[in-house]
Amino acid sequence: MADNDESQAASRVLLPTLETPTLTKAELAELLFERLGLNKRESKDMVEAFFEIIHATLVSGHDVKMSGFGNFNIRRKAPRPGRNPRTGESIPIKARNVVTFHASHKLKGVVQGDIPSGEEFE
């Protein structure tokens, strides 16, 4: 019976529902609470700290590499000419930094179904 509960919990995470099409920080904290036995405050604090570290690293201009998941990269976009689609007026677009995400081969394999779910991430 426990295996069935675990598979239902895994499918809740992997498959979006109509009510929650995305995985939220609160849901991540709840999963830490359920799976690792942390208390709810510790779970919430751990999720917040995780995202704060990623945020601060990207803001400082460094890339974030997560083995088996993917890379968040900072990319500099050069200034370029643009136009207002409503008026057709030419408008300069300033140079800026953007964050890009590139999924790892392992994550791509799981998403595509080439690697069984959970095999690489457990």
mmCIF file of the C-alpha atoms, coordinates in Angstrom:
data_MODEL
# 
_entry.id   MODEL 
# 
loop_
_atom_site.group_PDB 
_atom_site.id 
_atom_site.type_symbol 
_atom_site.label_atom_id 
_atom_site.label_alt_id 
_atom_site.label_comp_id 
_atom_site.label_asym_id 
_atom_site.label_entity_id 
_atom_site.label_seq_id 
_atom_site.pdbx_PDB_ins_code 
_atom_site.Cartn_x 
_atom_site.Cartn_y 
_atom_site.Cartn_z 
_atom_site.occupancy 
_atom_site.B_iso_or_equiv 
_atom_site.pdbx_formal_charge 
_atom_site.auth_seq_id 
_atom_site.auth_comp_id 
_atom_site.auth_asym_id 
_atom_site.auth_atom_id 
_atom_site.pdbx_PDB_model_num 
ATOM 1   C CA . MET A 1 1   ? 0.000  0.000  0.000   1.00 0.00 ? 1   MET A CA 1 
ATOM 2   C CA . ALA A 1 2   ? 2.888  2.381  0.767   1.00 0.00 ? 2   ALA A CA 1 
ATOM 3   C CA . ASP A 1 3   ? 4.293  1.914  -2.755  1.00 0.00 ? 3   ASP A CA 1 
ATOM 4   C CA . ASN A 1 4   ? 0.933  2.973  -4.198  1.00 0.00 ? 4   ASN A CA 1 
ATOM 5   C CA . ASP A 1 5   ? 0.917  6.106  -1.985  1.00 0.00 ? 5   ASP A CA 1 
ATOM 6   C CA . GLU A 1 6   ? 4.443  6.951  -3.141  1.00 0.00 ? 6   GLU A CA 1 
ATOM 7   C CA . SER A 1 7   ? 3.568  6.507  -6.818  1.00 0.00 ? 7   SER A CA 1 
ATOM 8   C CA . GLN A 1 8   ? 0.487  8.697  -6.366  1.00 0.00 ? 8   GLN A CA 1 
ATOM 9   C CA . ALA A 1 9   ? 2.636  11.384 -4.697  1.00 0.00 ? 9   ALA A CA 1 
ATOM 10  C CA . ALA A 1 10  ? 5.188  11.161 -7.526  1.00 0.00 ? 10  ALA A CA 1 
ATOM 11  C CA . SER A 1 11  ? 2.484  11.513 -10.173 1.00 0.00 ? 11  SER A CA 1 
ATOM 12  C CA . ARG A 1 12  ? 1.111  14.536 -8.319  1.00 0.00 ? 12  ARG A CA 1 
ATOM 13  C CA . VAL A 1 13  ? 4.480  16.196 -8.699  1.00 0.00 ? 13  VAL A CA 1 
ATOM 14  C CA . LEU A 1 14  ? 5.235  15.131 -12.276 1.00 0.00 ? 14  LEU A CA 1 
ATOM 15  C CA . LEU A 1 15  ? 1.798  15.691 -13.784 1.00 0.00 ? 15  LEU A CA 1 
ATOM 16  C CA . PRO A 1 16  ? 0.194  19.129 -13.458 1.00 0.00 ? 16  PRO A CA 1 
ATOM 17  C CA . THR A 1 17  ? -3.437 19.225 -12.413 1.00 0.00 ? 17  THR A CA 1 
ATOM 18  C CA . LEU A 1 18  ? -6.134 21.617 -13.522 1.00 0.00 ? 18  LEU A CA 1 
ATOM 19  C CA . GLU A 1 19  ? -6.063 23.300 -10.109 1.00 0.00 ? 19  GLU A CA 1 
ATOM 20  C CA . THR A 1 20  ? -2.261 23.769 -9.996  1.00 0.00 ? 20  THR A CA 1 
ATOM 21  C CA . PRO A 1 21  ? -0.603 23.796 -13.402 1.00 0.00 ? 21  PRO A CA 1 
ATOM 22  C CA . THR A 1 22  ? 2.801  24.607 -11.863 1.00 0.00 ? 22  THR A CA 1 
ATOM 23  C CA . LEU A 1 23  ? 4.851  23.299 -8.958  1.00 0.00 ? 23  LEU A CA 1 
ATOM 24  C CA . THR A 1 24  ? 4.914  26.007 -6.282  1.00 0.00 ? 24  THR A CA 1 
ATOM 25  C CA . LYS A 1 25  ? 7.354  26.693 -3.458  1.00 0.00 ? 25  LYS A CA 1 
ATOM 26  C CA . ALA A 1 26  ? 4.623  25.702 -0.998  1.00 0.00 ? 26  ALA A CA 1 
ATOM 27  C CA . GLU A 1 27  ? 4.217  22.359 -2.774  1.00 0.00 ? 27  GLU A CA 1 
ATOM 28  C CA . LEU A 1 28  ? 7.993  21.799 -2.707  1.00 0.00 ? 28  LEU A CA 1 
ATOM 29  C CA . ALA A 1 29  ? 8.032  22.532 1.029   1.00 0.00 ? 29  ALA A CA 1 
ATOM 30  C CA . GLU A 1 30  ? 5.117  20.118 1.540   1.00 0.00 ? 30  GLU A CA 1 
ATOM 31  C CA . LEU A 1 31  ? 7.017  17.392 -0.350  1.00 0.00 ? 31  LEU A CA 1 
ATOM 32  C CA . LEU A 1 32  ? 10.085 17.921 1.878   1.00 0.00 ? 32  LEU A CA 1 
ATOM 33  C CA . PHE A 1 33  ? 7.814  17.657 4.897   1.00 0.00 ? 33  PHE A CA 1 
ATOM 34  C CA . GLU A 1 34  ? 6.215  14.422 3.624   1.00 0.00 ? 34  GLU A CA 1 
ATOM 35  C CA . ARG A 1 35  ? 9.278  12.663 2.211   1.00 0.00 ? 35  ARG A CA 1 
ATOM 36  C CA . LEU A 1 36  ? 12.115 13.736 4.509   1.00 0.00 ? 36  LEU A CA 1 
ATOM 37  C CA . GLY A 1 37  ? 10.233 14.211 7.763   1.00 0.00 ? 37  GLY A CA 1 
ATOM 38  C CA . LEU A 1 38  ? 11.363 17.809 8.235   1.00 0.00 ? 38  LEU A CA 1 
ATOM 39  C CA . ASN A 1 39  ? 8.925  19.995 10.094  1.00 0.00 ? 39  ASN A CA 1 
ATOM 40  C CA . LYS A 1 40  ? 6.915  22.454 8.030   1.00 0.00 ? 40  LYS A CA 1 
ATOM 41  C CA . ARG A 1 41  ? 8.984  25.504 9.096   1.00 0.00 ? 41  ARG A CA 1 
ATOM 42  C CA . GLU A 1 42  ? 12.272 23.756 8.216   1.00 0.00 ? 42  GLU A CA 1 
ATOM 43  C CA . SER A 1 43  ? 10.839 22.658 4.868   1.00 0.00 ? 43  SER A CA 1 
ATOM 44  C CA . LYS A 1 44  ? 9.679  26.173 3.982   1.00 0.00 ? 44  LYS A CA 1 
ATOM 45  C CA . ASP A 1 45  ? 13.000 27.698 5.106   1.00 0.00 ? 45  ASP A CA 1 
ATOM 46  C CA . MET A 1 46  ? 14.982 25.149 3.067   1.00 0.00 ? 46  MET A CA 1 
ATOM 47  C CA . VAL A 1 47  ? 13.018 25.896 -0.117  1.00 0.00 ? 47  VAL A CA 1 
ATOM 48  C CA . GLU A 1 48  ? 13.361 29.662 0.443   1.00 0.00 ? 48  GLU A CA 1 
ATOM 49  C CA . ALA A 1 49  ? 17.117 29.357 1.089   1.00 0.00 ? 49  ALA A CA 1 
ATOM 50  C CA . PHE A 1 50  ? 17.572 27.241 -2.046  1.00 0.00 ? 50  PHE A CA 1 
ATOM 51  C CA . PHE A 1 51  ? 15.927 29.842 -4.269  1.00 0.00 ? 51  PHE A CA 1 
ATOM 52  C CA . GLU A 1 52  ? 17.666 32.739 -2.511  1.00 0.00 ? 52  GLU A CA 1 
ATOM 53  C CA . ILE A 1 53  ? 21.054 31.141 -3.256  1.00 0.00 ? 53  ILE A CA 1 
ATOM 54  C CA . ILE A 1 54  ? 20.180 30.643 -6.935  1.00 0.00 ? 54  ILE A CA 1 
ATOM 55  C CA . HIS A 1 55  ? 18.807 34.200 -7.153  1.00 0.00 ? 55  HIS A CA 1 
ATOM 56  C CA . ALA A 1 56  ? 21.868 35.776 -5.508  1.00 0.00 ? 56  ALA A CA 1 
ATOM 57  C CA . THR A 1 57  ? 24.263 33.760 -7.674  1.00 0.00 ? 57  THR A CA 1 
ATOM 58  C CA . LEU A 1 58  ? 22.530 34.831 -10.901 1.00 0.00 ? 58  LEU A CA 1 
ATOM 59  C CA . VAL A 1 59  ? 22.275 38.470 -9.788  1.00 0.00 ? 59  VAL A CA 1 
ATOM 60  C CA . SER A 1 60  ? 26.026 38.462 -9.096  1.00 0.00 ? 60  SER A CA 1 
ATOM 61  C CA . GLY A 1 61  ? 26.577 37.440 -12.730 1.00 0.00 ? 61  GLY A CA 1 
ATOM 62  C CA . HIS A 1 62  ? 27.533 33.805 -12.190 1.00 0.00 ? 62  HIS A CA 1 
ATOM 63  C CA . ASP A 1 63  ? 25.966 30.769 -13.846 1.00 0.00 ? 63  ASP A CA 1 
ATOM 64  C CA . VAL A 1 64  ? 24.211 28.065 -11.803 1.00 0.00 ? 64  VAL A CA 1 
ATOM 65  C CA . LYS A 1 65  ? 24.922 24.453 -12.728 1.00 0.00 ? 65  LYS A CA 1 
ATOM 66  C CA . MET A 1 66  ? 22.735 21.723 -11.238 1.00 0.00 ? 66  MET A CA 1 
ATOM 67  C CA . SER A 1 67  ? 24.075 18.268 -12.033 1.00 0.00 ? 67  SER A CA 1 
ATOM 68  C CA . GLY A 1 68  ? 21.432 16.032 -13.570 1.00 0.00 ? 68  GLY A CA 1 
ATOM 69  C CA . PHE A 1 69  ? 18.952 18.915 -13.890 1.00 0.00 ? 69  PHE A CA 1 
ATOM 70  C CA . GLY A 1 70  ? 20.370 21.732 -16.004 1.00 0.00 ? 70  GLY A CA 1 
ATOM 71  C CA . ASN A 1 71  ? 22.146 25.075 -16.137 1.00 0.00 ? 71  ASN A CA 1 
ATOM 72  C CA . PHE A 1 72  ? 20.928 28.612 -15.592 1.00 0.00 ? 72  PHE A CA 1 
ATOM 73  C CA . ASN A 1 73  ? 23.168 30.932 -17.610 1.00 0.00 ? 73  ASN A CA 1 
ATOM 74  C CA . ILE A 1 74  ? 23.506 34.715 -17.701 1.00 0.00 ? 74  ILE A CA 1 
ATOM 75  C CA . ARG A 1 75  ? 23.693 35.983 -21.267 1.00 0.00 ? 75  ARG A CA 1 
ATOM 76  C CA . ARG A 1 76  ? 24.413 39.551 -22.360 1.00 0.00 ? 76  ARG A CA 1 
ATOM 77  C CA . LYS A 1 77  ? 22.148 40.797 -25.142 1.00 0.00 ? 77  LYS A CA 1 
ATOM 78  C CA . ALA A 1 78  ? 23.566 43.616 -27.246 1.00 0.00 ? 78  ALA A CA 1 
ATOM 79  C CA . PRO A 1 79  ? 21.595 46.768 -27.996 1.00 0.00 ? 79  PRO A CA 1 
ATOM 80  C CA . ARG A 1 80  ? 19.532 46.468 -31.147 1.00 0.00 ? 80  ARG A CA 1 
ATOM 81  C CA . PRO A 1 81  ? 16.914 48.300 -33.127 1.00 0.00 ? 81  PRO A CA 1 
ATOM 82  C CA . GLY A 1 82  ? 13.303 47.347 -32.480 1.00 0.00 ? 82  GLY A CA 1 
ATOM 83  C CA . ARG A 1 83  ? 9.935  48.690 -33.488 1.00 0.00 ? 83  ARG A CA 1 
ATOM 84  C CA . ASN A 1 84  ? 6.589  49.366 -31.909 1.00 0.00 ? 84  ASN A CA 1 
ATOM 85  C CA . PRO A 1 85  ? 4.248  46.784 -33.497 1.00 0.00 ? 85  PRO A CA 1 
ATOM 86  C CA . ARG A 1 86  ? 1.265  49.132 -33.197 1.00 0.00 ? 86  ARG A CA 1 
ATOM 87  C CA . THR A 1 87  ? 2.776  52.194 -34.814 1.00 0.00 ? 87  THR A CA 1 
ATOM 88  C CA . GLY A 1 88  ? 5.741  50.732 -36.682 1.00 0.00 ? 88  GLY A CA 1 
ATOM 89  C CA . GLU A 1 89  ? 7.917  53.396 -35.015 1.00 0.00 ? 89  GLU A CA 1 
ATOM 90  C CA . SER A 1 90  ? 11.586 52.460 -34.662 1.00 0.00 ? 90  SER A CA 1 
ATOM 91  C CA . ILE A 1 91  ? 12.667 52.162 -31.013 1.00 0.00 ? 91  ILE A CA 1 
ATOM 92  C CA . PRO A 1 92  ? 16.148 51.328 -29.724 1.00 0.00 ? 92  PRO A CA 1 
ATOM 93  C CA . ILE A 1 93  ? 16.300 48.349 -27.365 1.00 0.00 ? 93  ILE A CA 1 
ATOM 94  C CA . LYS A 1 94  ? 18.984 48.734 -24.692 1.00 0.00 ? 94  LYS A CA 1 
ATOM 95  C CA . ALA A 1 95  ? 21.629 46.132 -23.901 1.00 0.00 ? 95  ALA A CA 1 
ATOM 96  C CA . ARG A 1 96  ? 20.593 43.826 -21.085 1.00 0.00 ? 96  ARG A CA 1 
ATOM 97  C CA . ASN A 1 97  ? 21.348 40.603 -19.267 1.00 0.00 ? 97  ASN A CA 1 
ATOM 98  C CA . VAL A 1 98  ? 18.957 37.671 -19.582 1.00 0.00 ? 98  VAL A CA 1 
ATOM 99  C CA . VAL A 1 99  ? 18.762 34.322 -17.799 1.00 0.00 ? 99  VAL A CA 1 
ATOM 100 C CA . THR A 1 100 ? 18.515 31.207 -19.942 1.00 0.00 ? 100 THR A CA 1 
ATOM 101 C CA . PHE A 1 101 ? 17.932 27.622 -18.844 1.00 0.00 ? 101 PHE A CA 1 
ATOM 102 C CA . HIS A 1 102 ? 19.335 24.573 -20.602 1.00 0.00 ? 102 HIS A CA 1 
ATOM 103 C CA . ALA A 1 103 ? 18.074 21.194 -19.396 1.00 0.00 ? 103 ALA A CA 1 
ATOM 104 C CA . SER A 1 104 ? 20.619 18.423 -18.832 1.00 0.00 ? 104 SER A CA 1 
ATOM 105 C CA . HIS A 1 105 ? 20.658 15.332 -21.005 1.00 0.00 ? 105 HIS A CA 1 
ATOM 106 C CA . LYS A 1 106 ? 19.337 13.333 -18.033 1.00 0.00 ? 106 LYS A CA 1 
ATOM 107 C CA . LEU A 1 107 ? 16.357 15.651 -17.548 1.00 0.00 ? 107 LEU A CA 1 
ATOM 108 C CA . LYS A 1 108 ? 15.632 15.675 -21.271 1.00 0.00 ? 108 LYS A CA 1 
ATOM 109 C CA . GLY A 1 109 ? 15.732 11.880 -21.296 1.00 0.00 ? 109 GLY A CA 1 
ATOM 110 C CA . VAL A 1 110 ? 13.227 11.611 -18.442 1.00 0.00 ? 110 VAL A CA 1 
ATOM 111 C CA . VAL A 1 111 ? 10.897 14.178 -20.039 1.00 0.00 ? 111 VAL A CA 1 
ATOM 112 C CA . GLN A 1 112 ? 11.068 12.391 -23.397 1.00 0.00 ? 112 GLN A CA 1 
ATOM 113 C CA . GLY A 1 113 ? 10.492 8.998  -21.748 1.00 0.00 ? 113 GLY A CA 1 
ATOM 114 C CA . ASP A 1 114 ? 13.880 7.591  -22.782 1.00 0.00 ? 114 ASP A CA 1 
ATOM 115 C CA . ILE A 1 115 ? 14.937 7.205  -19.125 1.00 0.00 ? 115 ILE A CA 1 
ATOM 116 C CA . PRO A 1 116 ? 12.392 5.790  -16.634 1.00 0.00 ? 116 PRO A CA 1 
ATOM 117 C CA . SER A 1 117 ? 11.165 8.454  -14.205 1.00 0.00 ? 117 SER A CA 1 
ATOM 118 C CA . GLY A 1 118 ? 12.962 8.403  -10.866 1.00 0.00 ? 118 GLY A CA 1 
ATOM 119 C CA . GLU A 1 119 ? 15.814 6.218  -12.051 1.00 0.00 ? 119 GLU A CA 1 
ATOM 120 C CA . GLU A 1 120 ? 18.273 9.111  -12.439 1.00 0.00 ? 120 GLU A CA 1 
ATOM 121 C CA . PHE A 1 121 ? 16.954 11.433 -9.704  1.00 0.00 ? 121 PHE A CA 1 
ATOM 122 C CA . GLU A 1 122 ? 16.532 9.184  -6.669  1.00 0.00 ? 122 GLU A CA 1 
# 
